[in-house]
């Protein structure tokens, strides 16, 4: 009798796939960060401000304490950190890799989603059984801490704050240890942590006190703690815990900017590659309000691709498509693959070997190994020159290959032959620094100028620096401003220095502070905690991620402020189904803090985040974390409606304003104004068609009822018909009628009554000003015309008089006298023949007339 084994195959297949995934994971393990259990003496995402601290004295007690710390560290290193669930890894291509990935995810979903212990959720330390190595290590550290050993105190504080080495988190104990260390040694890292805990009140360890937070950050900043310098700068810039002080903000931001510039210039030729790890979590879900309703995913930012387009494609799909096109001989796709692997992204690590392979493929389509040209196609030459620039840069910097200035020089000269700006800049850099060639700033300037004319920002910065060294400020500023458009870090720094010191222009503290802030925030690796927070968020450790984002948010990063607010936001859905999902994990009580969420929404909104401003209005409207205030909610929506982000406005804010005017909440009830805002929402975002049309349908019904019942609410008025062409007589008649109607108003009450039913409140004054200005203009034009006519008439009279005199002089002479026409006018008594009354020269009475004897 044969046994039926078909029913067992799915189970066997499943566990086989799971075992394969375990084998793969052994080769793809992501290193554990210190926040998951390792022991860095520094805070999250930082590399400064730690020991070796001086260990007090040389007495036996201090020596014993030091030995205890060393023994505790050995115990801690032996602890294997259990993971809450299997780590998530990127899908590998192929059938086996994809199957292993989904098998692992299914196993996690079915068997590894038990809720965490309530003690962890409430952040209360309880005497649960610890592992033997951890128990021994804690006892050793506590004994050393009693001897005032600073290393032991700091380790205990970090273990309680971050939960390192499987130690349960206890924020109150962490605060006590940080305070003890700060009081004992004045350690800047401990002062920074105290300032952070006072600012956020994390875990209920201490009440929020912004003044004390600034005090501790100031102490730490005086000791050179970069994170505290950033935090103090932002607090003075935004007025948190103190009055706004631009000069203090500029002073602190300048300190961080100087460290940032020093860091960016270090490393290989051309400086460090500054990678961006600051991403908004909400953007992955279409924004704060979801796809189509948020500013980041609506209007011009909306994904409008159809089912057959690549608008919604993941990076793996894009890479697969580019690889397919590359195999078909598309050089642009091949170059794009090389650039993607060279620069990397959030989900794609840098791979220099693969990048060089793709760049080499492109270059070999145009050059032989000896440099001979294979193709006359200008398109191929352009793409090959760009690939040559990257190949030369990799040899210049030693990225994925052995550093070779000679090979870099070969590739750059090949690209320059085709006018590539990247190659021009890199070769100019080699001449400027004397790398493989003679040091020649003049030749470097020539190459920089050629690249700058093609709008290469790095070349513009270096050219500006050369002009600045020569004291020629005007062209230096021009080149810095050109590079500023591309957000180049050094362009921001030099313009900040110029504005801060008032060189060549008036000093501008505001512009200097803004530029210093940009420079400081571009070097995330120097002081921010984004990388650790992102990794924790992807691994499902939301609490550690929240702490990391909060640290960056306190330093002034708007992206981090939006992330913290988004994670703390509990108003994402009216119907919360989390309680009905059996595998849904409970969230820690740390996340139930609406007041803190509002604080970070506010800070993000003040840095021009439109969706955060709308969220502020929602919190005031619903009374989340604050007392309900309808007027403040309306103000937030109005501000968001007026804000623009790259030319895009918030349709959500406009719809909210329409709803508030429709119902008279926080503003005067006005159906016509509500309709206007609804219409604007639809014009801004066509995806709001359905909600806007439904709202307008309800609004028109309410307006109709208000009209027939003669309600006091301003109903919807018909849109004015467009006026056609009007002649001058029609305009003048209209104008006179308007003037008569204005004069016909008897009293002030009638004016107020007429304005009460105006469909456009607040608009009369504007049009009255226009009418008055037209009248004044007409009067001035009339007077000017009358004056011009009088001048013209006077000139005409003078011309006629001159013409008459000329005609008289042309008459023939009779006996030496002018012949008088027959029809001449008779002479007056005493008048001479020429019309004069005084004796002419030669007359006997002429001498007496000159002496005054005649005529008196």
XYZ file of N, CA and C in Angstrom, residues 428-576:
447
model
N 42.402 70.475 -14.145
C 42.758 71.721 -13.465
C 43.120 71.479 -12.016
N 42.414 70.560 -11.357
C 42.725 70.226 -9.969
C 44.110 69.592 -9.862
N 44.471 68.765 -10.828
C 45.793 68.146 -10.797
C 46.892 69.196 -10.948
N 46.695 70.179 -11.821
C 47.680 71.249 -11.962
C 47.697 72.158 -10.731
N 46.567 72.352 -10.118
C 46.514 73.212 -8.939
C 47.275 72.597 -7.766
N 47.142 71.277 -7.605
C 47.775 70.590 -6.480
C 49.110 69.958 -6.847
N 49.456 69.951 -8.141
C 50.701 69.334 -8.556
C 50.685 67.831 -8.427
N 49.604 67.195 -8.875
C 49.454 65.741 -8.766
C 49.806 65.102 -10.103
N 51.012 64.562 -10.211
C 51.435 63.918 -11.451
C 51.868 64.877 -12.524
N 51.705 66.165 -12.319
C 52.129 67.206 -13.242
C 52.780 68.314 -12.419
N 53.396 69.265 -13.120
C 53.989 70.370 -12.390
C 52.883 71.242 -11.783
N 53.170 71.830 -10.656
C 52.196 72.689 -9.994
C 52.141 74.030 -10.708
N 50.991 74.331 -11.294
C 50.855 75.528 -12.120
C 49.450 76.112 -11.942
N 49.271 77.048 -10.999
C 47.936 77.641 -10.785
C 47.389 78.350 -12.011
N 48.290 78.911 -12.862
C 47.805 79.613 -14.049
C 47.157 78.649 -15.032
N 47.807 77.506 -15.274
C 47.198 76.497 -16.159
C 45.931 75.919 -15.541
N 45.964 75.740 -14.223
C 44.764 75.252 -13.534
C 43.609 76.224 -13.717
N 43.890 77.523 -13.613
C 42.839 78.525 -13.787
C 42.242 78.471 -15.186
N 43.092 78.202 -16.199
C 42.570 78.106 -17.569
C 41.589 76.939 -17.701
N 41.963 75.798 -17.134
C 41.052 74.647 -17.201
C 39.780 74.905 -16.383
N 39.934 75.528 -15.222
C 38.760 75.835 -14.402
C 37.817 76.778 -15.150
N 38.383 77.739 -15.866
C 37.548 78.696 -16.586
C 36.752 78.009 -17.691
N 37.419 77.087 -18.423
C 36.699 76.363 -19.476
C 35.566 75.528 -18.896
N 35.812 74.885 -17.743
C 34.753 74.085 -17.120
C 33.670 74.971 -16.534
N 34.066 76.119 -15.965
C 33.086 77.030 -15.365
C 32.155 77.613 -16.418
N 32.663 77.846 -17.608
C 31.816 78.365 -18.685
C 30.762 77.353 -19.099
N 31.005 76.066 -18.789
C 29.995 75.023 -19.035
C 29.190 74.723 -17.779
N 29.259 75.626 -16.797
C 28.446 75.582 -15.581
C 28.778 74.379 -14.700
N 30.081 74.072 -14.568
C 30.503 73.020 -13.645
C 30.759 73.674 -12.288
N 29.976 73.351 -11.248
C 30.036 74.124 -9.991
C 31.373 74.042 -9.266
N 32.002 72.867 -9.245
C 33.274 72.752 -8.532
C 34.338 73.628 -9.174
N 34.345 73.718 -10.499
C 35.293 74.587 -11.188
C 35.003 76.053 -10.883
N 33.751 76.414 -10.802
C 33.387 77.792 -10.460
C 33.873 78.164 -9.070
N 33.774 77.228 -8.126
C 34.246 77.499 -6.773
C 35.751 77.703 -6.752
N 36.497 76.822 -7.417
C 37.956 76.941 -7.417
C 38.400 78.207 -8.142
N 37.713 78.567 -9.192
C 38.050 79.802 -9.889
C 37.763 81.013 -8.994
N 36.648 80.965 -8.272
C 36.354 82.038 -7.322
C 37.402 82.141 -6.223
N 37.897 80.986 -5.752
C 38.942 80.993 -4.722
C 40.232 81.607 -5.248
N 40.582 81.335 -6.503
C 41.787 81.934 -7.076
C 41.654 83.448 -7.184
N 40.496 83.924 -7.608
C 40.275 85.375 -7.661
C 40.298 85.985 -6.262
N 39.736 85.271 -5.298
C 39.706 85.785 -3.934
C 41.114 85.873 -3.351
N 41.965 84.915 -3.673
C 43.350 84.964 -3.189
C 44.101 86.165 -3.755
N 43.713 86.607 -4.946
C 44.353 87.763 -5.551
C 43.718 89.078 -5.124
N 42.688 88.993 -4.278
C 42.020 90.201 -3.816
C 41.020 90.772 -4.782
N 40.673 90.030 -5.812
C 39.693 90.489 -6.803
C 38.328 89.960 -6.389
N 37.606 90.750 -5.619
C 36.388 90.265 -4.973
C 35.216 90.127 -5.929
N 35.075 91.037 -6.857
C 33.876 91.035 -7.703
C 33.740 89.757 -8.533
N 34.761 89.361 -9.313
C 34.592 88.089 -10.056
C 34.518 86.882 -9.133
N 35.195 86.948 -7.973
C 35.116 85.826 -7.032
C 33.683 85.625 -6.562
N 33.012 86.714 -6.205
C 31.622 86.607 -5.756
C 30.725 86.118 -6.878
N 31.022 86.542 -8.094
C 30.185 86.108 -9.220
C 30.266 84.597 -9.403
N 31.478 84.047 -9.314
C 31.627 82.603 -9.481
C 31.047 81.840 -8.288
N 31.177 82.387 -7.090
C 30.577 81.725 -5.924
C 29.057 81.681 -6.061
N 28.477 82.762 -6.549
C 27.020 82.803 -6.708
C 26.554 81.847 -7.799
N 27.371 81.653 -8.841
C 27.010 80.678 -9.871
C 27.015 79.267 -9.295
N 28.035 78.944 -8.497
C 28.089 77.614 -7.883
C 27.038 77.450 -6.801
N 26.617 78.557 -6.201
C 25.592 78.519 -5.158
C 24.282 77.958 -5.702
N 24.017 78.203 -6.982
C 22.782 77.697 -7.583
C 22.737 76.177 -7.567
N 23.905 75.538 -7.564
C 23.979 74.072 -7.535
C 24.151 73.543 -6.111
N 24.008 74.393 -5.106
C 24.110 74.002 -3.702
C 25.472 73.410 -3.369
N 26.534 73.953 -3.967
C 27.880 73.477 -3.659
C 28.262 73.938 -2.260
N 28.845 73.043 -1.472
C 29.086 73.326 -0.062
C 30.069 74.477 0.123
N 31.137 74.527 -0.670
C 32.120 75.592 -0.501
C 31.583 76.930 -0.988
N 30.702 76.930 -1.973
C 30.076 78.182 -2.403
C 29.251 78.774 -1.271
N 28.495 77.923 -0.590
C 27.738 78.389 0.573
C 28.671 78.950 1.644
N 29.800 78.266 1.868
C 30.699 78.686 2.936
C 31.328 80.053 2.627
N 31.823 80.255 1.413
C 32.469 81.522 1.090
C 31.468 82.675 1.065
N 30.273 82.432 0.563
C 29.256 83.495 0.604
C 28.849 83.806 2.042
N 28.824 82.772 2.901
C 28.534 83.014 4.311
C 29.618 83.877 4.944
N 30.878 83.591 4.620
C 31.982 84.396 5.153
C 31.893 85.840 4.663
N 31.581 86.016 3.378
C 31.477 87.359 2.818
C 30.347 88.140 3.480
N 29.190 87.489 3.659
C 28.054 88.172 4.282
C 28.271 88.409 5.771
N 28.946 87.486 6.428
C 29.163 87.627 7.859
C 30.161 88.740 8.174
N 31.173 88.907 7.328
C 32.203 89.913 7.563
C 31.951 91.214 6.807
N 30.902 91.233 5.988
C 30.592 92.459 5.262
C 31.672 92.851 4.279
N 32.216 91.897 3.545
C 33.285 92.166 2.581
C 32.663 92.506 1.232
N 32.891 93.726 0.784
C 32.365 94.144 -0.505
C 30.885 94.434 -0.520
N 30.237 94.324 0.594
C 28.802 94.585 0.708
C 28.472 94.806 2.179
N 27.247 95.229 2.451
C 26.826 95.398 3.839
C 26.697 94.039 4.509
N 27.012 93.996 5.795
C 26.923 92.740 6.523
C 25.461 92.291 6.619
N 25.237 91.008 6.391
C 23.894 90.431 6.474
C 23.968 89.201 7.354
N 23.559 89.345 8.598
C 23.621 88.233 9.535
C 22.676 87.112 9.118
N 21.503 87.468 8.624
C 20.525 86.453 8.240
C 21.025 85.579 7.110
N 21.589 86.197 6.046
C 22.110 85.417 4.930
C 23.299 84.565 5.359
N 24.150 85.128 6.216
C 25.310 84.374 6.687
C 24.879 83.154 7.486
N 23.918 83.344 8.383
C 23.442 82.234 9.212
C 22.813 81.135 8.357
N 22.013 81.527 7.378
C 21.374 80.529 6.515
C 22.411 79.716 5.746
N 23.450 80.371 5.239
C 24.476 79.647 4.485
C 25.320 78.770 5.397
N 25.679 79.279 6.586
C 26.427 78.457 7.538
C 25.624 77.203 7.908
N 24.319 77.361 8.067
C 23.461 76.233 8.429
C 23.466 75.171 7.326
N 23.414 75.606 6.072
C 23.445 74.659 4.959
C 24.763 73.900 4.946
N 25.864 74.607 5.156
C 27.183 73.964 5.160
C 27.254 72.925 6.275
N 26.791 73.301 7.469
C 26.845 72.386 8.604
C 25.997 71.143 8.363
N 24.830 71.299 7.749
C 23.927 70.170 7.574
C 24.331 69.261 6.416
N 25.217 69.720 5.531
C 25.633 68.881 4.407
C 26.601 67.782 4.834
N 27.308 67.991 5.933
C 28.257 66.966 6.395
C 27.584 66.116 7.469
N 26.640 65.286 7.054
C 25.867 64.486 7.999
C 26.738 63.479 8.744
N 27.751 62.952 8.050
C 28.588 61.934 8.676
C 29.390 62.476 9.850
N 29.518 63.787 9.931
C 30.348 64.385 10.970
C 29.655 64.411 12.320
N 28.335 64.566 12.331
C 27.676 64.780 13.622
C 26.242 64.276 13.694
N 25.646 63.834 12.595
C 24.237 63.462 12.647
C 24.083 61.971 12.907
N 22.860 61.561 13.192
C 22.551 60.169 13.524
C 21.585 59.563 12.511
N 21.551 60.108 11.284
C 20.601 59.625 10.291
C 20.880 58.190 9.869
N 22.136 57.862 9.668
C 22.455 56.522 9.173
C 21.996 55.453 10.150
N 22.284 55.636 11.442
C 21.864 54.660 12.445
C 20.353 54.627 12.588
N 19.730 55.796 12.536
C 18.272 55.858 12.675
C 17.584 55.175 11.492
N 18.097 55.405 10.280
C 17.512 54.752 9.106
C 17.634 53.236 9.181
N 18.809 52.780 9.627
C 19.004 51.336 9.724
C 18.078 50.728 10.763
N 17.931 51.411 11.905
C 17.037 50.893 12.947
C 15.587 50.875 12.467
N 15.187 51.892 11.720
C 13.806 51.950 11.216
C 13.546 50.810 10.243
N 14.503 50.534 9.366
C 14.336 49.435 8.410
C 14.327 48.082 9.106
N 15.053 47.964 10.220
C 15.082 46.702 10.966
C 13.882 46.547 11.897
N 13.021 47.527 11.945
C 11.833 47.433 12.784
C 12.015 47.944 14.191
N 13.184 48.467 14.529
C 13.420 49.002 15.874
C 13.013 50.462 15.862
N 11.709 50.718 15.984
C 11.170 52.069 15.836
C 11.615 52.990 16.974
N 11.788 52.446 18.170
C 12.170 53.311 19.292
C 13.589 53.840 19.110
N 14.519 52.989 18.722
C 15.882 53.448 18.478
C 15.908 54.431 17.315
N 15.102 54.169 16.298
C 15.023 55.097 15.174
C 14.488 56.446 15.629
N 13.466 56.427 16.470
C 12.892 57.674 16.958
C 13.926 58.489 17.732
N 14.704 57.826 18.582
C 15.730 58.538 19.343
C 16.756 59.166 18.407
N 17.175 58.422 17.373
C 18.139 58.965 16.422
C 17.596 60.157 15.664
N 16.336 60.084 15.222
C 15.737 61.213 14.509
C 15.546 62.412 15.445
N 15.227 62.151 16.692
C 15.050 63.252 17.637
C 16.365 63.995 17.866
N 17.481 63.267 17.917
C 18.778 63.928 18.079
C 19.080 64.829 16.888
N 18.825 64.332 15.686
C 19.043 65.157 14.495
C 18.059 66.317 14.444
N 16.833 66.095 14.908
C 15.834 67.165 14.918
C 16.232 68.295 15.847
N 16.807 67.949 16.998
C 17.259 68.983 17.929
C 18.410 69.790 17.342
N 19.153 69.209 16.408
C 20.239 69.926 15.763
C 19.742 70.848 14.654
N 18.448 70.798 14.349
C 17.877 71.722 13.378
C 17.579 71.141 12.026
N 17.750 69.837 11.820
C 17.426 69.220 10.532
C 15.907 69.172 10.367
N 15.408 69.842 9.342
C 13.957 69.844 9.108
C 13.445 68.457 8.769
N 14.236 67.686 8.011
C 13.830 66.331 7.642
C 13.632 65.480 8.891
N 14.547 65.597 9.855
C 14.428 64.827 11.092
C 13.226 65.287 11.902
N 12.962 66.588 11.935
C 11.795 67.085 12.656
C 10.511 66.526 12.062
N 10.431 66.480 10.746
C 9.250 65.899 10.098
C 9.143 64.403 10.395
N 10.282 63.708 10.446
C 10.253 62.274 10.741
C 9.779 62.004 12.161
N 10.270 62.770 13.114
C 9.848 62.578 14.511
C 8.357 62.833 14.642
N 7.890 63.926 14.063
C 6.467 64.234 14.136
C 5.631 63.152 13.468
N 6.114 62.641 12.344
C 5.381 61.596 11.624
C 5.302 60.318 12.448
N 6.391 59.960 13.129
C 6.388 58.739 13.942
C 5.525 58.903 15.190
N 5.462 60.110 15.735
C 4.650 60.342 16.926
C 3.194 60.623 16.599
N 2.903 60.867 15.329
C 1.544 61.226 14.935
C 0.610 60.029 15.080
N -0.434 60.201 15.857
C -1.426 59.143 16.063
C -2.710 59.412 15.295
N -2.729 60.488 14.500
C -3.955 60.869 13.800
C -3.836 60.554 12.310
N -3.320 59.373 11.987
C -3.134 58.999 10.587
C -4.387 58.395 9.981
N -5.297 57.922 10.822
C -6.506 57.287 10.301
C -7.630 57.444 11.309
N -8.819 57.668 10.824
C -9.975 57.762 11.716
C -10.300 56.396 12.301
N -10.195 55.370 11.481
C -10.481 54.009 11.931
C -9.171 53.266 12.138
N -8.781 53.099 13.381
C -7.535 52.426 13.720
C -7.797 50.927 13.859
